[in-house]
Each structure stands twice: as C-alpha cells, then as structure tokens.
PDB file of C-alpha atoms in Angstrom:
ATOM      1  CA  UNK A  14     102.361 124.854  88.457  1.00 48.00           C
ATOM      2  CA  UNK A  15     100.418 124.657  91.575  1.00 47.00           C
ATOM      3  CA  UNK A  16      97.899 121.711  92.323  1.00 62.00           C
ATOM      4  CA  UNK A  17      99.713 120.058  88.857  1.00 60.00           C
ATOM      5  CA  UNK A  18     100.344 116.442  90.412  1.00 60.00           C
ATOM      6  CA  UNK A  19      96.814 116.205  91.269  1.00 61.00           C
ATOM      7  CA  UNK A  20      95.283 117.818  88.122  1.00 61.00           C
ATOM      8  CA  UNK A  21      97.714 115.246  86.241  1.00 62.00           C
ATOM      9  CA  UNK A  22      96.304 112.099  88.841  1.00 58.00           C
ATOM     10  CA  UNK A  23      92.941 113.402  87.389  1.00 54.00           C
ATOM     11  CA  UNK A  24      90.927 109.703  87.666  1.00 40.00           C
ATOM     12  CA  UNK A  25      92.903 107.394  89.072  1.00 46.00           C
ATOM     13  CA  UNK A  26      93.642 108.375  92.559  1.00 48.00           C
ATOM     14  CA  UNK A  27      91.936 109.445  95.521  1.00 48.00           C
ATOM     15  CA  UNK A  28      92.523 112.467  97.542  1.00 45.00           C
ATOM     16  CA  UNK A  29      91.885 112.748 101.485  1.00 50.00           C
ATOM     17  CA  UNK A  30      90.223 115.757 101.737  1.00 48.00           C
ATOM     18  CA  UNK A  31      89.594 117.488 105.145  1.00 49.00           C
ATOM     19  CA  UNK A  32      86.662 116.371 107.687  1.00 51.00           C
ATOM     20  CA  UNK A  33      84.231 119.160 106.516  1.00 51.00           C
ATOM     21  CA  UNK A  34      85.082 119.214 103.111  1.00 47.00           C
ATOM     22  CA  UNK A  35      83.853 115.910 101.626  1.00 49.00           C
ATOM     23  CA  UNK A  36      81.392 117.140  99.238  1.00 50.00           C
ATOM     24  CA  UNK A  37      83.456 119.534  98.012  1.00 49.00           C
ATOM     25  CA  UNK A  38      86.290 117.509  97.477  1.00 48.00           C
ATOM     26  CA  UNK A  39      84.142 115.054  95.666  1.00 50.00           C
ATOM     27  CA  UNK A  40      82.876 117.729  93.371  1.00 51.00           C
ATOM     28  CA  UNK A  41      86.085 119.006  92.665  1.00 46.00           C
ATOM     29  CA  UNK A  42      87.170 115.565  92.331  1.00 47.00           C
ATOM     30  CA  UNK A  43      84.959 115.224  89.472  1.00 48.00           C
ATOM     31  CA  UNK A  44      85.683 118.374  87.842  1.00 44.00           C
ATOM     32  CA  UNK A  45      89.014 117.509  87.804  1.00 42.00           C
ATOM     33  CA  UNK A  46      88.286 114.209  86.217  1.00 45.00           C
ATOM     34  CA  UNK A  47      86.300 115.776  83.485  1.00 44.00           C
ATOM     35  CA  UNK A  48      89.177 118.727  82.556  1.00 40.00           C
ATOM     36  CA  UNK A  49      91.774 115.835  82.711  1.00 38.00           C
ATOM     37  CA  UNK A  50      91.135 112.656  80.764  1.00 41.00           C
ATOM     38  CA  UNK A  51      93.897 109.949  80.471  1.00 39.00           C
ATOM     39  CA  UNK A  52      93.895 108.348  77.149  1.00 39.00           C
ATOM     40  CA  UNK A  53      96.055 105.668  76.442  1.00 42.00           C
ATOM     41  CA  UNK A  54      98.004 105.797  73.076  1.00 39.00           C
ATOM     42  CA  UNK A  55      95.209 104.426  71.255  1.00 41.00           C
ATOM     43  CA  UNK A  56      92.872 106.895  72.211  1.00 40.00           C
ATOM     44  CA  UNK A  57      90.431 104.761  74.422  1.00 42.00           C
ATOM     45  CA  UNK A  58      90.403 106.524  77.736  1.00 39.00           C
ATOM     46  CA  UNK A  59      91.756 104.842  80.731  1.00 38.00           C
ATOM     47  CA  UNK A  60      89.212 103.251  83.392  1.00 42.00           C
ATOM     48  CA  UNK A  61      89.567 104.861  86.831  1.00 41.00           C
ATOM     49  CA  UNK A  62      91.295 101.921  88.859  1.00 40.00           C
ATOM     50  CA  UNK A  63      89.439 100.872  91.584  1.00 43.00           C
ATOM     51  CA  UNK A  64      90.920  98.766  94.034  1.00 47.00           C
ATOM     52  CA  UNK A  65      94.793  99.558  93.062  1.00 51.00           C
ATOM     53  CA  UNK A  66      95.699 103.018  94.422  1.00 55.00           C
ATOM     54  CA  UNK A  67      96.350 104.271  97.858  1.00 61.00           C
ATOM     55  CA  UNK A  68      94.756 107.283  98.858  1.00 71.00           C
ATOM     56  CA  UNK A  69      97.226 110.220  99.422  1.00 72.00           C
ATOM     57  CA  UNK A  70      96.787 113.108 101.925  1.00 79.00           C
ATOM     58  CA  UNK A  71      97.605 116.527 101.201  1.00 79.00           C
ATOM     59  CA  UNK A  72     100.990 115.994 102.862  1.00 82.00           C
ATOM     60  CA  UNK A  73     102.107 113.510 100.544  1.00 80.00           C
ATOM     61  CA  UNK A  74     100.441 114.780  97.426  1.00 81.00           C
ATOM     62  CA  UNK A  75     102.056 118.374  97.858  1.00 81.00           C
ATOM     63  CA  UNK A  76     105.758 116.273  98.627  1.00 85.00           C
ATOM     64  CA  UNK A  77     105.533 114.474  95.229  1.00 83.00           C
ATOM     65  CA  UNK A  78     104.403 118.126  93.863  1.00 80.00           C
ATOM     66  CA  UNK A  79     107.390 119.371  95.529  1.00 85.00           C
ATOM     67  CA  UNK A  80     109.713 116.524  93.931  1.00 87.00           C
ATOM     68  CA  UNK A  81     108.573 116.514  90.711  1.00 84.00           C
ATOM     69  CA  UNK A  82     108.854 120.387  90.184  1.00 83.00           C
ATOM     70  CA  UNK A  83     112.023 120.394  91.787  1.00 86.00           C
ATOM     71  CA  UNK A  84     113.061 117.815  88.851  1.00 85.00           C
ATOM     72  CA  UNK A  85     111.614 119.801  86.203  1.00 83.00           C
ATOM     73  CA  UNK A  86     113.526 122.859  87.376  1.00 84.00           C
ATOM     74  CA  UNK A  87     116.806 121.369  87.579  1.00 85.00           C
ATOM     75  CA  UNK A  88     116.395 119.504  84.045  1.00 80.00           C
ATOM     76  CA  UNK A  89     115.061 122.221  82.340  1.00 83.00           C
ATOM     77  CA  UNK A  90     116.164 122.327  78.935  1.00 82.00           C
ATOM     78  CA  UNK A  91     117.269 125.329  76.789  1.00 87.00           C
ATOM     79  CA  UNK A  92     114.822 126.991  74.970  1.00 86.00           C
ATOM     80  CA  UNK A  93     111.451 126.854  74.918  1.00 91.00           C
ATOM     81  CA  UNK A  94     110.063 123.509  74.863  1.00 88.00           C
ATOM     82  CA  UNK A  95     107.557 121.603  76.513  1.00 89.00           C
ATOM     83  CA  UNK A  96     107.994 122.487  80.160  1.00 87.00           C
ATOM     84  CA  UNK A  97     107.578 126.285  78.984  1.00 89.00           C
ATOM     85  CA  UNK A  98     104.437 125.091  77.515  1.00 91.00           C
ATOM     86  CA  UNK A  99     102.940 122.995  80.410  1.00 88.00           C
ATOM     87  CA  UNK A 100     103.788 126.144  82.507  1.00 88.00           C
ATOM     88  CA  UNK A 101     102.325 128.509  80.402  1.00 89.00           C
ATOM     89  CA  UNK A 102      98.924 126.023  79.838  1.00 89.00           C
ATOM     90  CA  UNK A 103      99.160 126.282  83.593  1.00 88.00           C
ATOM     91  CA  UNK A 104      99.137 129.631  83.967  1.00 88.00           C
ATOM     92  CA  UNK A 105      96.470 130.650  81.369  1.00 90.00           C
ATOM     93  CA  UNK A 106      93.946 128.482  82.801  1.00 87.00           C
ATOM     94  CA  UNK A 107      92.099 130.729  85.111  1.00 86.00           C
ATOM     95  CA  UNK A 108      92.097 132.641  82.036  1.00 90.00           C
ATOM     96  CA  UNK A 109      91.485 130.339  79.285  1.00 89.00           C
ATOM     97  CA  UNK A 110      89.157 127.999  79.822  1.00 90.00           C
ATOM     98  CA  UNK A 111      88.860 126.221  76.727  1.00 90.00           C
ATOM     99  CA  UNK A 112      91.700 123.844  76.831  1.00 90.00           C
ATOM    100  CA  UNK A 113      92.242 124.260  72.450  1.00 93.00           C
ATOM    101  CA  UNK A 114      91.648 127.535  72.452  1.00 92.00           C
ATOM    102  CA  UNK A 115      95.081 128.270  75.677  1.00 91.00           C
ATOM    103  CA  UNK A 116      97.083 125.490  73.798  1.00 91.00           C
ATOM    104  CA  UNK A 117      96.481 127.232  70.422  1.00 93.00           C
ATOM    105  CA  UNK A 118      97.474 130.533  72.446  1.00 92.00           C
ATOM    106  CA  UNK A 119     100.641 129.174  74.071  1.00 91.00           C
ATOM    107  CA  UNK A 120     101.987 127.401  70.917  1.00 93.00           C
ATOM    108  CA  UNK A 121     101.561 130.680  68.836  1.00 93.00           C
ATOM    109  CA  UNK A 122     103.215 132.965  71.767  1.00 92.00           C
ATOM    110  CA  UNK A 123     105.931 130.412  72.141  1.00 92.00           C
ATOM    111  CA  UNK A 124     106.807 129.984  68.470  1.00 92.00           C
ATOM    112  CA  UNK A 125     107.539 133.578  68.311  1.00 93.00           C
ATOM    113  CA  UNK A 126     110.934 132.373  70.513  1.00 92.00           C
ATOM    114  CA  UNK A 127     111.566 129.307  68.154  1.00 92.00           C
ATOM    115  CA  UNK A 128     109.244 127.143  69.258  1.00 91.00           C
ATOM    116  CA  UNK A 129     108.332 123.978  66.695  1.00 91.00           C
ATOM    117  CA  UNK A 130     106.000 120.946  66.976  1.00 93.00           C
ATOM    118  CA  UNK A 131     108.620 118.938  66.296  1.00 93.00           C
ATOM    119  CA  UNK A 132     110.718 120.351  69.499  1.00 92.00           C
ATOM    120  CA  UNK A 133     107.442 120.291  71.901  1.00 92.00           C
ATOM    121  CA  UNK A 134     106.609 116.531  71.034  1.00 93.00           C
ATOM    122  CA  UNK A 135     110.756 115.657  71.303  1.00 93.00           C
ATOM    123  CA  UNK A 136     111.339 117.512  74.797  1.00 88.00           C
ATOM    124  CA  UNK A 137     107.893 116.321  75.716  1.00 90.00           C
ATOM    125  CA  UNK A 138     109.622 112.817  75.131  1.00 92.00           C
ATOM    126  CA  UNK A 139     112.926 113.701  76.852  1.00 90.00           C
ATOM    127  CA  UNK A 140     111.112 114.814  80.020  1.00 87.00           C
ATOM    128  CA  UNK A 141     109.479 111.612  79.757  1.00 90.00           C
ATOM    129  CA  UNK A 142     113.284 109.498  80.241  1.00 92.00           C
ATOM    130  CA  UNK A 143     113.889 112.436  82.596  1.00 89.00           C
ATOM    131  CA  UNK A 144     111.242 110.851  84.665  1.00 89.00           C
ATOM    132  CA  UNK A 145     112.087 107.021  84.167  1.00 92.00           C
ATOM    133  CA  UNK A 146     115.164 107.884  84.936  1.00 91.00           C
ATOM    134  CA  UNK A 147     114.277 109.421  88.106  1.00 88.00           C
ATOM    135  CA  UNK A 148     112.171 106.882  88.781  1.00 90.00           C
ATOM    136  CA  UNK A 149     114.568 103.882  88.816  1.00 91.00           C
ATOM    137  CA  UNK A 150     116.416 106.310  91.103  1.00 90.00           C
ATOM    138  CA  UNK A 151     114.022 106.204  93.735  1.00 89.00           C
ATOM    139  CA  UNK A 152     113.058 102.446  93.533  1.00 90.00           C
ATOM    140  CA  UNK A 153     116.999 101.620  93.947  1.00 90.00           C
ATOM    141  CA  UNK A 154     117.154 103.790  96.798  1.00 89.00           C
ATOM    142  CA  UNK A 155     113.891 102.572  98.299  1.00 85.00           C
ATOM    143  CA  UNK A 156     115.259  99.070  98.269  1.00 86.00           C
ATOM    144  CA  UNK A 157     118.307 100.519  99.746  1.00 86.00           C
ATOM    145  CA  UNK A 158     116.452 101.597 102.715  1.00 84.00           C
ATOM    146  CA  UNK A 159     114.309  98.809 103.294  1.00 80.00           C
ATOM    147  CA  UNK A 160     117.369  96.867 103.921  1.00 79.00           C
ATOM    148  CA  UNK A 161     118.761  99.327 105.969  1.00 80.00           C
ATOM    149  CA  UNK A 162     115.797  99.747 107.984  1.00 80.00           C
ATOM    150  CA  UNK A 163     114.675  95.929 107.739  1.00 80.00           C
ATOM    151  CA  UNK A 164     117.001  93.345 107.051  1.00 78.00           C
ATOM    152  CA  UNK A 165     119.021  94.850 110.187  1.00 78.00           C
ATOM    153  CA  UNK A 166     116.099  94.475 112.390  1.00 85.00           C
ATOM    154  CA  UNK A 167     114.798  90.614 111.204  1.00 85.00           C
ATOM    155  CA  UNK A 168     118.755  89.689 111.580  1.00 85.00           C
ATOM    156  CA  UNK A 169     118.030  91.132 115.208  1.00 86.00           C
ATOM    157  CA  UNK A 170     114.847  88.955 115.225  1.00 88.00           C
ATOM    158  CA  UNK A 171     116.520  86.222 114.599  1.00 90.00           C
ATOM    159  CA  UNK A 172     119.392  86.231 116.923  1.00 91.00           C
ATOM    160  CA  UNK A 173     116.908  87.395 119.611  1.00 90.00           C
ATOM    161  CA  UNK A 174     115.006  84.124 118.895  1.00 90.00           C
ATOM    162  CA  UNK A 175     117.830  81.671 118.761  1.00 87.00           C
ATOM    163  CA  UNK A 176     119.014  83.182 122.237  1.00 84.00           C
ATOM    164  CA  UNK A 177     115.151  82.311 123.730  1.00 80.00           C
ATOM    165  CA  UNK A 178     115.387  78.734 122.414  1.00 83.00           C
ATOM    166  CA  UNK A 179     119.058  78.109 123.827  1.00 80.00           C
ATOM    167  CA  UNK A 180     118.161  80.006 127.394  1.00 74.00           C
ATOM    168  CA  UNK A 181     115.038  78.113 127.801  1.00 77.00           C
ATOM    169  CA  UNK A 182     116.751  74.982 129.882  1.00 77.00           C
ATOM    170  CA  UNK A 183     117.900  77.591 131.711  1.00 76.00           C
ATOM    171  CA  UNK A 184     114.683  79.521 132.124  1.00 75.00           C
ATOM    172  CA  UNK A 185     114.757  79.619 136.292  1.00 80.00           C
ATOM    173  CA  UNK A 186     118.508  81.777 136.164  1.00 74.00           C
ATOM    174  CA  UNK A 187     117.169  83.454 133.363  1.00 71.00           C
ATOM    175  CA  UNK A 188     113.805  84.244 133.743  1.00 81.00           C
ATOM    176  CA  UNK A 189     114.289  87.832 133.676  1.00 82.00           C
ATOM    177  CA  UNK A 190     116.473  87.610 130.604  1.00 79.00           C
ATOM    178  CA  UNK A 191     114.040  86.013 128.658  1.00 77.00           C
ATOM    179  CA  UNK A 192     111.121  88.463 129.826  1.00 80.00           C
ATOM    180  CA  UNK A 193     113.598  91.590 128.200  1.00 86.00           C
ATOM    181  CA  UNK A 194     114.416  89.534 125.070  1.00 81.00           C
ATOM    182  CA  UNK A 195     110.276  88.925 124.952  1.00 85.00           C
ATOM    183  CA  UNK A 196     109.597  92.464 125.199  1.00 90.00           C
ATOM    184  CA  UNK A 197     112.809  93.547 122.956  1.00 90.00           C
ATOM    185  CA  UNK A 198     110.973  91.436 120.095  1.00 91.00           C
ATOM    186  CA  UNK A 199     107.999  92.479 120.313  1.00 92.00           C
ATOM    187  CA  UNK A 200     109.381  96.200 119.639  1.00 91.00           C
ATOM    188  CA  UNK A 201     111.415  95.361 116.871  1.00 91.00           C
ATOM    189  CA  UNK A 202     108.119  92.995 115.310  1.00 92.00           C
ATOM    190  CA  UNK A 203     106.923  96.563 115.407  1.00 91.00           C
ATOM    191  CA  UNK A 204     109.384  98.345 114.127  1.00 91.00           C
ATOM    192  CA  UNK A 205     109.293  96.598 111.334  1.00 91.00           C
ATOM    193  CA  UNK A 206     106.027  96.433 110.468  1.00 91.00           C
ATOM    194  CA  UNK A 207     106.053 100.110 110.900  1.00 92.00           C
ATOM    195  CA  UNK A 208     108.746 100.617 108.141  1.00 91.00           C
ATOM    196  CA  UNK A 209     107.498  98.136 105.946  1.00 90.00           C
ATOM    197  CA  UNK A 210     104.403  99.960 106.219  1.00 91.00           C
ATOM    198  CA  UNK A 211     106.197 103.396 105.452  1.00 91.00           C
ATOM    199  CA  UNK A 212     108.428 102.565 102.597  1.00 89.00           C
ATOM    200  CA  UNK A 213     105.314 100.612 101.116  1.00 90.00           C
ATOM    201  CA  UNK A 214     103.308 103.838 101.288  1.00 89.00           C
ATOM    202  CA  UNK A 215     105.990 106.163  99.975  1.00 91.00           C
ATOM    203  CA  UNK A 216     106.838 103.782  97.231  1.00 89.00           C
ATOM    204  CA  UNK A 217     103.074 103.082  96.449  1.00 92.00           C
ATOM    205  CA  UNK A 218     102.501 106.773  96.453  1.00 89.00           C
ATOM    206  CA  UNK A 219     105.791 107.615  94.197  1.00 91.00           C
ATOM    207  CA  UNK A 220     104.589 104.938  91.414  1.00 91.00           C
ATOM    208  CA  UNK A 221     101.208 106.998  91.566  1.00 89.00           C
ATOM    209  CA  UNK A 222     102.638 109.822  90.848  1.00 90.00           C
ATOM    210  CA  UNK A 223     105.110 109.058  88.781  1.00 92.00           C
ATOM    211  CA  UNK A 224     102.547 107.120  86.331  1.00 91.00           C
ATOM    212  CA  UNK A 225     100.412 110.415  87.057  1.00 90.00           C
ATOM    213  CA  UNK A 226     103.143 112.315  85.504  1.00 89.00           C
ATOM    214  CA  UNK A 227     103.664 110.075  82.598  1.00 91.00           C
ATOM    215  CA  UNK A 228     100.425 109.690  81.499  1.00 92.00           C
ATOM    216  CA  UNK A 229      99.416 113.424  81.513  1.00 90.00           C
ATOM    217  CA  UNK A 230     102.395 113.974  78.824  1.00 91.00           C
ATOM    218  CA  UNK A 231     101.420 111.145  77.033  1.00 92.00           C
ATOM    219  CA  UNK A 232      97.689 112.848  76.902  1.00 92.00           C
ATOM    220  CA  UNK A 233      99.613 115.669  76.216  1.00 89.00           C
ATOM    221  CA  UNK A 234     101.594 114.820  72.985  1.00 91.00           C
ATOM    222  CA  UNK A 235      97.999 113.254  71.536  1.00 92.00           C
ATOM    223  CA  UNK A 236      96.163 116.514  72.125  1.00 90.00           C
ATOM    224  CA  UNK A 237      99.366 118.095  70.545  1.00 89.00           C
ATOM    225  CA  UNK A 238      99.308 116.201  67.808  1.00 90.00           C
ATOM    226  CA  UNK A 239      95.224 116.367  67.205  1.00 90.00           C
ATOM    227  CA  UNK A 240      95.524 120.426  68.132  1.00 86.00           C
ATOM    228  CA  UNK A 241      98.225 121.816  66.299  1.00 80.00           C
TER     229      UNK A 241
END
C-alpha cells in the first residue's frame, strides 16, 4: 500500500516536493490526478479545491500513511473483503495498468475465497464508519490538547497581565519585576501561537486525509458497481 494516501489525495492537495524536484513532482502530480479521479456520488467529478488545502510535506503525508494503514490493519475484517481488494489493486498496478482490466483480475482471484459484490460494497461501507469513527477520535483528542496546551497558557496570560496593571503604581520597587513578567509574556504569546499553529496544521492535514480516504472508497464502490 505504499504512496496510497497520496494516490487517494489525487486532485485536491498539494505535495511539497524536494528543491530539485519541482518539475517532476508536478508531472507526477498530474499523472496522479489523471489515474485517480474523485467523483462525487452523482458522478460529476470533483473540482480540485483551490484555496482550501494546506500543503503537506513528505513528513506529514507518510505519518497519515502510517496512521491510516495502521487502522486498516488492526480493523481488518475476516475474510476477504474490500481491504484485500484495495491491497491487491495496489499491488497489481505496476503490473496492470488498465485500472478495469486489475479490478476485473482481483475480483475473479478473490471470489475463488468467497468473495461477493455484495460483501466488497458492504465492508467497503464498514471501513468507511471505521474511518468516521476514527475520525471523531482524533478531533476529540485534538480539542483535548489544545486546551491542554492553550487554555493553560492564556490563563497564564492573563494572570501575568492583571499582575502588570496592579504593580504599575509601584513600578520604581518593581521595575525589574515588571521587565521579567514583560519578557515571560512575550514567550508564552509565542508559545501559543506556536501550538495553535501546530494543532491547526495537524488537524488541517488529518481532515485532508481523512476526506482523501473517504472519497477514494466512495470512487471506489462507483467503479465497483459500473465494473463488475
């Protein structure tokens, strides 16, 4: 399943490729755009968004790889079903290139071990609420970090304030005071700018993929459906 996430982000997101390898990554870019449409569910294709996505480096794209495989593994289902299908599809690309001609292929090879239409479309549909519910997961515990990380720190603000505005009458005893409080909240201001600015990016890039994910296996079912 390697390089998946992107494959599945197809037109919608923007990779940061390396210094030297801008035309290439644009090219590929574009490849990968034309192998993997997104259709929506009534079979107009999606629009590649254009101000809405952040742009996510290799780092984070091969994390969110990491994540979602890691899911799939552990909520693998019995049988074959659709994950054994995605991975095969996956696996017979270099192979196959025509994307009918490998799903025809997989289907028939997996059938032999029970496989039906009927179970590919329903686990398709379970690993769908497999990744819902994964993602209200990490939105609950993204909140619960940004007021961890936060809340603590503009309650710091705050108090750091207050104690300016009552010291200031007394600003010739506590000159030096103030000066550390002044520098103390400056730190935090940045602090918390900087986490904002993290959990914003890692949430950002989460809903990217996780929409990524989605809409490939809604693309997925419909070429099922039209294929089979």
């Amino acid at each position: 399943m390697s390089n998946f996430l992107k494959k599945a982000m197809g037109l919608f997101v923007e990779f940061e490729p390396d210094d030297n390898n801008n035309a290439r990554a644009a090219e590929q870019h574009h490849a990968l755009s034309q192998k993997f449409p997104l259709s929506n569910p009534s079979g107009n294709s999606y629009q590649p968004v254009q101000s809405g996505p952040p742009n996510l480096s290799e780092a984070e794209l091969d994390k969110f790889e990491q994540h979602f495989s890691a899911l799939f593994e552990k909520s693998n289902l019995p049988g074959p079903d659709y994950y054994e299908f995605w991975k095969m599809m996956e696996t017979l690309e270099a192979h196959v290139k025509d994307e009918n001609a490998r799903m025809a292929a997989v289907y028939a090879t997996l059938s032999i071990q029970g496989l039906t239409k009927n179970r590919l479309i329903e686990s398709a549909a379970q690993y769908k609420q497999i990744i819902e519910q994964d993602k209200a997961e990490f939105e609950k515990a993204a909140s619960s970090k940004a007021a961890t990380e936060v809340d603590g720190r503009n309650q710091q603000l705050e108090d750091l304030s207050k104690k300016m505005a009552d010291n200031a009458a007394l600003i010739q005893q506590l000159t030096k005071e103030i000066a550390e409080a002044q520098t103390l909240t400056e730190q935090l201001k940045g602090q918390i700018a900087e986490q904002e600015a993290k959990i914003h990016a890692n949430t950002q890039g989460y809903q990217v993929a996780c929409e990524a994910m989605l809409r490939k296996i809604n693309t997925d079912i419909q070429k099922i459906n039209t294929s089979l």
